[in-house]
C-alpha cells in the first residue's frame, strides 16, 4: 500500500518555480503513515503524463497525488490526460460551472470562456473543492485498487484542499491508521562517513530506521518510527536516540529545530553568562546566526566586524607588532580579538574569527580556507583553533563553516567546564 506524488508543469522542469508542493505532500503522507517511494515531475505534455501514470500503476501504487495542470490555459491538461489514460469521457459539471461563475462575480470580474474548461472532469470522478481558487481537483477511483487525487499547483490552494478534504477522505478509506514520526539528530565536527561507521549496526534497523544526511558541514541522522500515534513512535525512537548520543559524544549538538546558535544560547542562559563576537572574514555571520534566535538579547551583547587591520588595532586592542609579524590570519591575532571584544563589551565570553575566505588572498603558507577561531573565557583564559577549509572551495561555504564552527567551539568549551 503506497502513494506516489506526480507534479505537472514545464515550469518546474525548467527551474522557474521551486517545487515546494512535493515537500509538503511528502511530509503530510509521513504524518498519515502512508508510505511513498517515488516522486515524479513531468512537463505539460499528454504523452509523457500518460507514461508517468502507466509507470506508477505498474509499480502498484494505490494512491496517485497530482499537483498542477488544472488551470484554464491550453497547456493545463491533467484532467483530460487522466481521462484518456483510463478511457473515459470528460463531463462538464453544472455545479462546478455555477461555482466558477459565482466566484468571478464576487470578484467583480467577468469569467473568460477559457475558464469553462475547468468545469469538466473525468466521468465518475468526485469534486475535490477549492475554496481559495477557481480550479477544483478530483477524487477518482478509475479502478477498485487505485485512487487519484488532483490539486492545483498554487501551494496555498493545494494546502487548504489537502487539509479540508483529502485528509478526511483518506482516513475514511482506512489510510492513515499509523503515523511515521521522525526525529532529526544533528552533529558538527564529524564527517558523515565517520559517523555512519560509528553507528553502523543501527543503520540496519527496520522500525525505527536510521538514515544519514550531510549538508554544508552539518551531519544529520534521521530516526523514523512507524506507530499508531506520536507517543508510541517517540517511545520507540528514544532508546535509539540515546544510543546514538552516547556514541557521538560532543559531536551531537541537538535535534529537530535546534541549531548551534540556539543550543549555545540555551547554554549561556543556563550559566547566566553573556557573549560578544569579533568577526573578520565572516563579516557578521555569527552575529546574524545568534540574533536569528528570539530572545537572544538576554545573552548576546553584540559584536565588532573588524575587517581592516586598523579596526583590529583601534577597537580590539590587537598588538600592532604581533599583527605585523604574524599577519591578520594567525592564532595570536584571533586570541587578541577574542580578548579585546570580551573586554570592550563586558561579556563573559569573547569569540572571534579571522581567516582567508577567498577566492583570492591566499598564499603557499596561508592558503584560502585557513581560518583561526579565538575564544576568551570568563577568567580571561584564551585559546585558538585552526581550521583548513580549502576543500569547501567556495567563499560563502568557507564563511558559513567558519561561523558555525566558532559557535561549536564555544558550545564544546561550555559543556566541558559545566
Short mmCIF file of C-alpha atoms in Angstrom, two decimals, residues 33-330:
data_model
loop_
_atom_site.label_atom_id
_atom_site.label_comp_id
_atom_site.label_asym_id
_atom_site.label_seq_id
_atom_site.Cartn_x
_atom_site.Cartn_y
_atom_site.Cartn_z
CA UNK A 33 1.73 6.78 7.91
CA UNK A 34 1.23 6.38 4.16
CA UNK A 35 4.44 5.16 2.53
CA UNK A 36 5.57 6.69 -0.73
CA UNK A 37 8.66 5.69 -2.65
CA UNK A 38 8.55 7.77 -5.81
CA UNK A 39 8.05 11.40 -6.81
CA UNK A 40 7.87 12.49 -10.42
CA UNK A 41 7.97 15.87 -12.12
CA UNK A 42 6.63 15.87 -15.66
CA UNK A 43 6.07 18.65 -18.19
CA UNK A 44 2.77 19.77 -19.70
CA UNK A 45 2.78 17.02 -22.30
CA UNK A 46 -0.06 14.46 -22.58
CA UNK A 47 2.10 11.60 -23.84
CA UNK A 48 4.65 11.98 -21.07
CA UNK A 49 1.93 12.35 -18.42
CA UNK A 50 0.44 9.08 -19.69
CA UNK A 51 3.84 7.40 -19.41
CA UNK A 52 4.21 8.58 -15.82
CA UNK A 53 0.75 7.25 -14.92
CA UNK A 54 1.46 3.89 -16.59
CA UNK A 55 4.73 3.50 -14.70
CA UNK A 56 3.11 4.39 -11.37
CA UNK A 57 0.30 1.89 -11.96
CA UNK A 58 2.83 -0.77 -12.94
CA UNK A 59 4.59 -0.16 -9.61
CA UNK A 60 1.26 -0.97 -7.90
CA UNK A 61 0.83 2.47 -6.38
CA UNK A 62 -2.62 2.69 -4.83
CA UNK A 63 -2.84 6.47 -4.48
CA UNK A 64 -1.65 8.91 -7.14
CA UNK A 65 -1.46 12.53 -6.00
CA UNK A 66 -1.23 15.12 -8.78
CA UNK A 67 -0.46 18.82 -8.49
CA UNK A 68 -0.61 21.28 -11.37
CA UNK A 69 -2.22 21.39 -14.79
CA UNK A 70 -5.76 22.27 -13.65
CA UNK A 71 -5.91 25.83 -14.98
CA UNK A 72 -7.84 27.27 -17.95
CA UNK A 73 -4.98 27.54 -20.45
CA UNK A 74 -4.30 25.08 -23.30
CA UNK A 75 -1.27 23.60 -21.53
CA UNK A 76 -3.36 22.65 -18.44
CA UNK A 77 -4.01 19.06 -19.37
CA UNK A 78 -4.03 16.94 -16.22
CA UNK A 79 -7.73 16.03 -16.10
CA UNK A 80 -8.04 15.47 -19.85
CA UNK A 81 -4.98 13.24 -19.88
CA UNK A 82 -6.16 11.20 -16.90
CA UNK A 83 -9.50 10.66 -18.60
CA UNK A 84 -7.70 9.43 -21.70
CA UNK A 85 -5.46 7.13 -19.63
CA UNK A 86 -8.47 5.22 -18.32
CA UNK A 87 -10.72 5.51 -21.36
CA UNK A 88 -13.47 7.73 -20.01
CA UNK A 89 -15.04 10.92 -21.30
CA UNK A 90 -14.73 14.39 -19.84
CA UNK A 91 -18.04 15.64 -18.43
CA UNK A 92 -18.99 19.24 -17.79
CA UNK A 93 -20.41 19.58 -14.30
CA UNK A 94 -23.05 22.28 -13.90
CA UNK A 95 -22.31 22.60 -10.19
CA UNK A 96 -18.64 23.39 -10.94
CA UNK A 97 -19.65 25.84 -13.68
CA UNK A 98 -22.05 27.65 -11.38
CA UNK A 99 -19.38 27.86 -8.68
CA UNK A 100 -16.92 29.35 -11.19
CA UNK A 101 -19.42 31.97 -12.34
CA UNK A 102 -20.22 32.91 -8.75
CA UNK A 103 -16.54 33.22 -7.80
CA UNK A 104 -15.82 35.55 -10.69
CA UNK A 105 -18.93 37.61 -9.98
CA UNK A 106 -17.92 38.00 -6.33
CA UNK A 107 -14.61 39.44 -7.55
CA UNK A 108 -16.36 41.88 -9.88
CA UNK A 109 -14.83 40.28 -12.96
CA UNK A 110 -16.40 38.51 -15.94
CA UNK A 111 -15.47 34.88 -16.46
CA UNK A 112 -13.49 34.25 -19.63
CA UNK A 113 -14.72 31.50 -21.94
CA UNK A 114 -11.49 29.59 -21.33
CA UNK A 115 -12.36 29.17 -17.66
CA UNK A 116 -15.31 26.96 -18.61
CA UNK A 117 -12.75 24.25 -19.27
CA UNK A 118 -12.25 23.93 -15.51
CA UNK A 119 -15.85 22.74 -15.10
CA UNK A 120 -15.08 19.48 -16.96
CA UNK A 121 -13.73 16.46 -15.09
CA UNK A 122 -13.42 12.73 -15.92
CA UNK A 123 -16.72 10.85 -15.84
CA UNK A 124 -17.23 9.19 -12.46
CA UNK A 125 -14.87 11.49 -10.57
CA UNK A 126 -15.92 13.40 -7.48
CA UNK A 127 -15.10 17.04 -6.90
CA UNK A 128 -12.25 17.99 -4.55
CA UNK A 129 -13.41 21.52 -3.66
CA UNK A 130 -11.08 24.51 -3.92
CA UNK A 131 -12.31 27.25 -1.56
CA UNK A 132 -9.42 29.60 -2.39
CA UNK A 133 -9.23 29.39 -6.17
CA UNK A 134 -11.15 28.57 -9.31
CA UNK A 135 -9.63 25.20 -10.21
CA UNK A 136 -11.28 22.25 -8.42
CA UNK A 137 -9.48 18.98 -8.04
CA UNK A 138 -10.91 15.49 -8.22
CA UNK A 139 -11.12 12.37 -6.11
CA UNK A 140 -11.43 9.47 -8.51
CA UNK A 141 -11.24 5.70 -8.43
CA UNK A 142 -10.87 4.73 -12.09
CA UNK A 143 -10.49 1.16 -10.87
CA UNK A 144 -11.03 -0.51 -7.48
CA UNK A 145 -7.35 -0.65 -6.50
CA UNK A 146 -6.42 2.92 -7.49
CA UNK A 147 -7.36 6.34 -6.12
CA UNK A 148 -6.38 9.57 -7.85
CA UNK A 149 -6.34 12.95 -6.13
CA UNK A 150 -5.62 16.12 -8.10
CA UNK A 151 -4.75 19.59 -6.84
CA UNK A 152 -3.86 22.91 -8.45
CA UNK A 153 -0.21 23.87 -8.42
CA UNK A 154 -0.79 27.02 -6.32
CA UNK A 155 0.61 25.99 -2.92
CA UNK A 156 -1.86 27.81 -0.66
CA UNK A 157 -4.79 26.35 -2.59
CA UNK A 158 -3.35 22.86 -2.50
CA UNK A 159 -2.58 23.04 1.24
CA UNK A 160 -6.15 24.06 2.07
CA UNK A 161 -7.70 21.41 -0.16
CA UNK A 162 -5.45 18.75 1.32
CA UNK A 163 -6.39 19.57 4.89
CA UNK A 164 -10.10 20.22 4.31
CA UNK A 165 -10.98 17.30 2.07
CA UNK A 166 -8.15 14.95 1.16
CA UNK A 167 -7.04 14.03 4.69
CA UNK A 168 -10.59 13.20 5.94
CA UNK A 169 -11.21 11.20 2.74
CA UNK A 170 -8.01 9.15 3.08
CA UNK A 171 -8.70 8.42 6.74
CA UNK A 172 -12.25 7.36 5.92
CA UNK A 173 -10.81 4.90 3.37
CA UNK A 174 -8.68 3.28 6.04
CA UNK A 175 -5.45 5.07 5.26
CA UNK A 176 -3.58 6.92 7.98
CA UNK A 177 -4.16 4.35 10.74
CA UNK A 178 -0.47 4.57 11.66
CA UNK A 179 1.88 7.52 11.50
CA UNK A 180 5.53 7.86 10.57
CA UNK A 181 7.26 10.12 13.07
CA UNK A 182 10.86 11.29 12.72
CA UNK A 183 13.48 12.99 14.80
CA UNK A 184 16.43 14.65 13.09
CA UNK A 185 19.58 14.35 15.20
CA UNK A 186 22.29 16.89 14.38
CA UNK A 187 26.07 16.76 14.59
CA UNK A 188 29.01 19.10 14.00
CA UNK A 189 32.72 18.38 13.81
CA UNK A 190 32.39 14.86 12.40
CA UNK A 191 32.04 13.68 8.81
CA UNK A 192 29.04 11.74 7.53
CA UNK A 193 31.20 8.70 6.72
CA UNK A 194 32.85 8.57 10.14
CA UNK A 195 29.54 8.95 11.95
CA UNK A 196 27.97 6.27 9.74
CA UNK A 197 30.77 3.87 10.65
CA UNK A 198 30.29 4.55 14.35
CA UNK A 199 26.56 3.86 14.25
CA UNK A 200 26.70 1.19 11.50
CA UNK A 201 24.69 -1.50 13.37
CA UNK A 202 21.83 0.96 13.86
CA UNK A 203 21.58 1.67 10.13
CA UNK A 204 20.17 -1.85 9.64
CA UNK A 205 17.18 -1.32 11.93
CA UNK A 206 13.72 -1.63 10.36
CA UNK A 207 11.49 0.15 12.90
CA UNK A 208 12.73 2.63 13.82
CA UNK A 209 15.02 3.28 10.88
CA UNK A 210 18.19 5.39 10.90
CA UNK A 211 19.46 7.27 7.83
CA UNK A 212 22.40 9.72 7.48
CA UNK A 213 22.45 13.09 5.69
CA UNK A 214 25.04 15.84 5.33
CA UNK A 215 24.98 19.44 4.10
CA UNK A 216 27.48 22.29 4.46
CA UNK A 217 29.35 20.74 7.36
CA UNK A 218 26.32 19.65 9.36
CA UNK A 219 25.64 15.91 9.58
CA UNK A 220 22.20 14.54 10.42
CA UNK A 221 20.75 11.19 11.36
CA UNK A 222 17.02 10.87 10.75
CA UNK A 223 15.44 8.37 13.13
CA UNK A 224 11.93 7.39 11.99
CA UNK A 225 9.37 5.09 13.57
CA UNK A 226 6.00 3.79 12.41
CA UNK A 227 3.45 3.56 15.20
CA UNK A 228 -0.23 4.08 15.95
CA UNK A 229 0.40 7.53 17.47
CA UNK A 230 3.17 10.03 18.11
CA UNK A 231 3.68 8.99 21.72
CA UNK A 232 4.32 5.39 20.75
CA UNK A 233 6.68 6.47 17.96
CA UNK A 234 8.65 8.68 20.34
CA UNK A 235 8.95 5.78 22.77
CA UNK A 236 10.38 3.60 20.00
CA UNK A 237 12.84 6.30 18.94
CA UNK A 238 14.06 7.24 22.44
CA UNK A 239 16.42 4.29 23.14
CA UNK A 240 17.93 4.53 19.66
CA UNK A 241 18.49 8.27 20.11
CA UNK A 242 20.16 7.64 23.46
CA UNK A 243 22.50 5.10 21.88
CA UNK A 244 23.44 7.50 19.12
CA UNK A 245 24.09 10.36 21.52
CA UNK A 246 26.29 8.14 23.67
CA UNK A 247 28.28 7.04 20.62
CA UNK A 248 28.64 10.55 19.19
CA UNK A 249 29.54 12.36 22.43
CA UNK A 250 30.22 16.08 21.97
CA UNK A 251 29.76 15.77 18.20
CA UNK A 252 25.99 15.62 18.82
CA UNK A 253 24.58 19.09 19.43
CA UNK A 254 20.79 18.91 19.10
CA UNK A 255 17.77 17.73 17.18
CA UNK A 256 14.87 18.85 15.01
CA UNK A 257 14.63 22.67 15.02
CA UNK A 258 17.66 23.25 17.23
CA UNK A 259 20.70 24.99 15.72
CA UNK A 260 24.20 25.55 17.01
CA UNK A 261 23.20 29.14 17.72
CA UNK A 262 20.11 28.16 19.70
CA UNK A 263 21.99 25.50 21.66
CA UNK A 264 24.77 27.96 22.51
CA UNK A 265 22.13 30.44 23.61
CA UNK A 266 20.50 27.93 25.95
CA UNK A 267 23.86 27.04 27.49
CA UNK A 268 24.65 30.72 28.08
CA UNK A 269 21.25 31.24 29.70
CA UNK A 270 21.71 28.22 31.95
CA UNK A 271 25.09 29.54 33.06
CA UNK A 272 23.94 33.15 33.41
CA UNK A 273 26.68 34.28 31.01
CA UNK A 274 26.96 36.58 28.01
CA UNK A 275 28.74 36.60 24.66
CA UNK A 276 30.40 39.15 22.39
CA UNK A 277 31.90 38.41 18.98
CA UNK A 278 34.66 39.86 16.81
CA UNK A 279 34.47 38.89 13.15
CA UNK A 280 36.79 39.44 10.24
CA UNK A 281 36.27 37.02 7.33
CA UNK A 282 32.73 36.08 8.43
CA UNK A 283 31.62 39.71 8.26
CA UNK A 284 28.84 39.48 10.85
CA UNK A 285 27.65 35.93 10.13
CA UNK A 286 28.00 34.80 13.75
CA UNK A 287 26.01 37.77 14.96
CA UNK A 288 23.36 37.05 12.35
CA UNK A 289 23.05 33.42 13.45
CA UNK A 290 22.72 34.44 17.07
CA UNK A 291 20.21 37.24 16.56
CA UNK A 292 18.01 34.98 14.42
CA UNK A 293 17.01 33.43 17.76
CA UNK A 294 14.16 35.20 19.52
CA UNK A 295 15.25 36.47 22.93
CA UNK A 296 18.98 36.33 22.14
CA UNK A 297 19.43 39.79 23.67
CA UNK A 298 19.38 38.04 27.04
CA UNK A 299 22.84 36.62 26.39
CA UNK A 300 24.27 38.17 23.20
CA UNK A 301 25.65 41.65 23.81
CA UNK A 302 26.89 42.50 20.32
CA UNK A 303 29.89 42.33 18.06
CA UNK A 304 32.59 44.10 16.10
CA UNK A 305 33.24 43.47 12.40
CA UNK A 306 36.97 44.07 12.38
CA UNK A 307 37.66 43.61 8.69
CA UNK A 308 40.50 46.10 8.34
CA UNK A 309 43.62 45.81 10.48
CA UNK A 310 43.15 49.35 11.77
CA UNK A 311 39.88 48.26 13.38
CA UNK A 312 41.55 45.24 14.95
CA UNK A 313 44.15 47.55 16.50
CA UNK A 314 41.95 50.53 17.34
CA UNK A 315 38.83 48.80 18.65
CA UNK A 316 40.01 45.39 19.78
CA UNK A 317 43.49 46.27 21.10
CA UNK A 318 45.26 43.77 18.85
CA UNK A 319 49.01 44.32 19.23
CA UNK A 320 50.34 46.01 16.09
CA UNK A 321 53.71 44.28 16.37
CA UNK A 322 52.08 40.84 16.59
CA UNK A 323 49.85 41.77 13.67
CA UNK A 324 52.83 42.83 11.55
CA UNK A 325 54.85 39.77 12.45
CA UNK A 326 52.19 37.03 12.33
CA UNK A 327 49.61 38.56 10.00
CA UNK A 328 45.90 39.08 10.49
CA UNK A 329 45.18 35.41 9.89
CA UNK A 330 47.01 33.89 12.84
#
